[in-house]
Amino acid sequence: MVSSGKRQFKTKSSIYNATLKLLKDFDSEITVKSICEKAGITRPTFYRYYKDTTHLLNSMSEESLNELNKALVIDKKTPLKEMKYNELPINMIKLFEHILENKTFYEVFLLNKKNQYFTDQMLLILKEYIKRGIEYGASDDDILVPIPLLLNYSTGAYFNSIVWWMQNDYPYSPKEMTAILLRLSIKGPYRKELASFIKD
């Protein structure tokens, strides 16, 4: 006999997967009717879990954002100057692994049917992660630019790099993306420092 918990999980998974498929495959707005038909459930079953399609989409966003937050927990606080390629921060690799494992969701919510709520919340999560990384990995003396500006610049750079990675069909592995972004964050894109730009 299937427990009610397992039955609820199976039903919600069916709704979740049906919604993603509809969002990915069709240009028109999804409806409760189209979701129910795709998931093979009745309307009363849908309304047992969600008030409407907006509630469903917000719930899907929250679930993915919670998983993203879990992936970005910093377990090992390593100064950036001591970091080596074979000791890349696991949590940052997990960021890209999480996106790759849930690529249909991210492609729909960030690319195909850009969801502003999800985008805004993801930016906040990335910003907080970068802030913690700076606090753990560098001292105030190591940073030559205003921290608030650095946070906003880095958040935008990370987010747009993720979008580029997705749009180009994931050309680099999660580990490679981590190494590239860390290199850009710490050293910039050049082989040698071209100019210091330090105020006299």
Short mmCIF file of C-alpha atoms in Angstrom, two decimals:
data_model
loop_
_atom_site.label_atom_id
_atom_site.label_comp_id
_atom_site.label_asym_id
_atom_site.label_seq_id
_atom_site.Cartn_x
_atom_site.Cartn_y
_atom_site.Cartn_z
CA MET A 1 0.00 0.00 0.00
CA VAL A 2 1.37 3.41 -1.02
CA SER A 3 1.61 5.88 1.87
CA SER A 4 -0.13 9.27 1.61
CA GLY A 5 3.26 11.00 1.74
CA LYS A 6 4.59 9.04 -1.24
CA ARG A 7 1.32 9.55 -3.10
CA GLN A 8 1.49 13.32 -2.53
CA PHE A 9 5.11 13.40 -3.67
CA LYS A 10 4.26 11.46 -6.83
CA THR A 11 1.29 13.72 -7.61
CA LYS A 12 3.24 16.94 -7.05
CA SER A 13 6.11 15.58 -9.15
CA SER A 14 3.65 14.86 -11.97
CA ILE A 15 2.30 18.41 -11.75
CA TYR A 16 5.83 19.83 -11.61
CA ASN A 17 7.07 17.85 -14.63
CA ALA A 18 3.91 18.52 -16.66
CA THR A 19 4.22 22.26 -16.00
CA LEU A 20 7.87 22.34 -17.06
CA LYS A 21 7.08 20.47 -20.27
CA LEU A 22 4.20 22.80 -21.11
CA LEU A 23 6.29 25.89 -20.40
CA LYS A 24 9.16 24.58 -22.51
CA ASP A 25 7.13 23.36 -25.48
CA PHE A 26 4.41 26.01 -25.88
CA ASP A 27 4.36 29.78 -26.30
CA SER A 28 0.88 30.31 -24.86
CA GLU A 29 0.13 30.76 -21.17
CA ILE A 30 -0.38 27.55 -19.22
CA THR A 31 -3.73 26.86 -17.56
CA VAL A 32 -4.89 24.58 -14.77
CA LYS A 33 -6.75 22.57 -17.41
CA SER A 34 -3.66 22.03 -19.58
CA ILE A 35 -1.55 21.06 -16.56
CA CYS A 36 -4.15 18.55 -15.35
CA GLU A 37 -4.42 16.98 -18.80
CA LYS A 38 -0.65 16.73 -19.13
CA ALA A 39 -0.18 15.36 -15.60
CA GLY A 40 -3.13 12.97 -15.85
CA ILE A 41 -4.90 14.34 -12.77
CA THR A 42 -8.24 15.96 -12.01
CA ARG A 43 -8.77 19.65 -11.26
CA PRO A 44 -9.77 18.92 -7.61
CA THR A 45 -6.44 17.11 -7.20
CA PHE A 46 -4.58 20.16 -8.53
CA TYR A 47 -6.45 22.51 -6.19
CA ARG A 48 -5.62 20.27 -3.23
CA TYR A 49 -2.03 21.51 -3.55
CA TYR A 50 -2.15 24.85 -5.38
CA LYS A 51 -4.55 27.80 -5.50
CA ASP A 52 -3.76 28.63 -9.13
CA THR A 53 -0.93 28.56 -11.68
CA THR A 54 0.81 31.54 -10.04
CA HIS A 55 0.90 29.72 -6.71
CA LEU A 56 2.29 26.65 -8.49
CA LEU A 57 5.05 28.60 -10.26
CA ASN A 58 6.02 30.39 -7.04
CA SER A 59 6.16 27.06 -5.21
CA MET A 60 8.38 25.61 -7.92
CA SER A 61 10.63 28.67 -7.64
CA GLU A 62 10.88 28.42 -3.86
CA GLU A 63 11.73 24.72 -4.01
CA SER A 64 14.56 25.30 -6.47
CA LEU A 65 15.83 28.35 -4.56
CA ASN A 66 15.97 26.30 -1.35
CA GLU A 67 18.01 23.63 -3.14
CA LEU A 68 20.30 26.32 -4.56
CA ASN A 69 20.83 27.75 -1.07
CA LYS A 70 21.75 24.31 0.26
CA ALA A 71 24.25 23.81 -2.55
CA LEU A 72 26.00 27.10 -1.74
CA VAL A 73 26.72 26.43 1.93
CA ILE A 74 30.40 27.19 2.54
CA ASP A 75 31.87 24.32 4.57
CA LYS A 76 35.57 25.07 4.26
CA LYS A 77 36.78 28.64 4.71
CA THR A 78 39.91 28.80 2.56
CA PRO A 79 41.71 32.10 1.84
CA LEU A 80 41.68 32.78 -1.90
CA LYS A 81 45.48 33.05 -2.04
CA GLU A 82 45.77 29.46 -0.75
CA MET A 83 43.26 27.96 -3.15
CA LYS A 84 44.51 25.43 -5.73
CA TYR A 85 42.79 23.94 -8.78
CA ASN A 86 42.38 20.53 -7.18
CA GLU A 87 40.97 22.23 -4.07
CA LEU A 88 38.27 24.31 -5.75
CA PRO A 89 35.40 25.25 -3.41
CA ILE A 90 32.99 22.32 -3.45
CA ASN A 91 29.99 24.58 -2.89
CA MET A 92 30.76 26.58 -6.04
CA ILE A 93 31.08 23.39 -8.07
CA LYS A 94 27.75 22.31 -6.57
CA LEU A 95 26.19 25.54 -7.86
CA PHE A 96 26.87 24.48 -11.45
CA GLU A 97 26.08 20.83 -10.74
CA HIS A 98 22.72 21.85 -9.28
CA ILE A 99 21.89 23.89 -12.39
CA LEU A 100 23.00 21.08 -14.69
CA GLU A 101 20.95 18.49 -12.77
CA ASN A 102 17.89 20.76 -12.98
CA LYS A 103 18.63 22.26 -16.37
CA THR A 104 15.07 21.95 -17.70
CA PHE A 105 13.79 24.05 -14.81
CA TYR A 106 16.53 26.67 -15.17
CA GLU A 107 16.19 26.82 -18.95
CA VAL A 108 12.47 27.48 -18.56
CA PHE A 109 12.63 29.92 -15.66
CA LEU A 110 15.75 31.84 -16.72
CA LEU A 111 15.68 31.57 -20.53
CA ASN A 112 12.45 30.42 -22.19
CA LYS A 113 9.85 31.97 -19.88
CA LYS A 114 11.98 34.25 -17.77
CA ASN A 115 10.38 34.40 -14.33
CA GLN A 116 11.23 37.74 -12.71
CA TYR A 117 10.54 36.57 -9.17
CA PHE A 118 12.88 33.61 -9.56
CA THR A 119 15.54 35.75 -11.26
CA ASP A 120 15.45 38.38 -8.50
CA GLN A 121 15.67 35.77 -5.73
CA MET A 122 18.50 33.93 -7.44
CA LEU A 123 20.44 37.20 -7.73
CA LEU A 124 19.97 37.80 -3.98
CA ILE A 125 21.23 34.28 -3.19
CA LEU A 126 24.28 34.71 -5.43
CA LYS A 127 25.02 38.10 -3.88
CA GLU A 128 24.91 36.68 -0.36
CA TYR A 129 27.12 33.75 -1.42
CA ILE A 130 29.69 36.09 -2.98
CA LYS A 131 29.61 38.30 0.12
CA ARG A 132 30.37 35.30 2.36
CA GLY A 133 33.11 34.18 -0.02
CA ILE A 134 34.78 37.58 0.13
CA GLU A 135 34.55 37.67 3.93
CA TYR A 136 36.07 34.19 4.27
CA GLY A 137 38.60 34.42 1.46
CA ALA A 138 40.10 37.91 1.70
CA SER A 139 40.92 40.63 4.20
CA ASP A 140 39.96 44.28 3.81
CA ASP A 141 43.58 45.05 2.87
CA ASP A 142 43.35 42.69 -0.11
CA ILE A 143 40.48 44.61 -1.73
CA LEU A 144 41.09 47.88 -3.55
CA VAL A 145 37.54 48.77 -4.61
CA PRO A 146 34.37 49.61 -2.62
CA ILE A 147 32.79 46.38 -1.33
CA PRO A 148 29.16 47.30 -2.27
CA LEU A 149 30.26 47.96 -5.86
CA LEU A 150 32.33 44.76 -5.93
CA LEU A 151 29.32 42.74 -4.70
CA ASN A 152 27.00 44.10 -7.38
CA TYR A 153 29.60 43.74 -10.12
CA SER A 154 30.44 40.14 -9.13
CA THR A 155 26.78 39.14 -8.73
CA GLY A 156 25.95 40.38 -12.21
CA ALA A 157 29.05 38.72 -13.65
CA TYR A 158 28.27 35.35 -12.04
CA PHE A 159 24.60 35.46 -13.04
CA ASN A 160 25.30 36.41 -16.65
CA SER A 161 28.05 33.80 -16.86
CA ILE A 162 25.53 31.17 -15.76
CA VAL A 163 23.04 32.37 -18.39
CA TRP A 164 25.80 32.31 -21.06
CA TRP A 165 26.76 28.78 -19.99
CA MET A 166 23.17 27.63 -20.39
CA GLN A 167 22.58 29.44 -23.70
CA ASN A 168 25.71 27.82 -25.14
CA ASP A 169 24.69 24.29 -24.13
CA TYR A 170 26.99 23.93 -21.12
CA PRO A 171 30.36 23.93 -22.96
CA TYR A 172 32.38 23.64 -19.73
CA SER A 173 32.00 21.24 -16.82
CA PRO A 174 30.95 22.55 -13.37
CA LYS A 175 34.57 22.26 -12.24
CA GLU A 176 35.84 24.16 -15.28
CA MET A 177 33.25 26.92 -14.81
CA THR A 178 34.26 27.23 -11.17
CA ALA A 179 37.94 27.52 -12.06
CA ILE A 180 37.27 30.10 -14.81
CA LEU A 181 35.08 32.33 -12.64
CA LEU A 182 37.51 32.16 -9.73
CA ARG A 183 40.35 33.07 -12.06
CA LEU A 184 38.37 36.05 -13.36
CA SER A 185 37.42 37.08 -9.82
CA ILE A 186 40.94 36.90 -8.41
CA LYS A 187 43.30 37.64 -11.32
CA GLY A 188 41.14 38.98 -14.14
CA PRO A 189 41.28 37.65 -17.73
CA TYR A 190 44.86 38.67 -18.56
CA ARG A 191 48.11 36.73 -18.28
CA LYS A 192 49.80 39.69 -16.64
CA GLU A 193 48.53 42.73 -14.80
CA LEU A 194 48.21 45.43 -17.44
CA ALA A 195 47.64 48.37 -15.11
CA SER A 196 47.13 48.84 -11.41
CA PHE A 197 44.64 51.75 -11.50
CA ILE A 198 45.62 52.57 -7.91
CA LYS A 199 44.96 56.14 -6.89
CA ASP A 200 48.20 57.98 -6.00
#
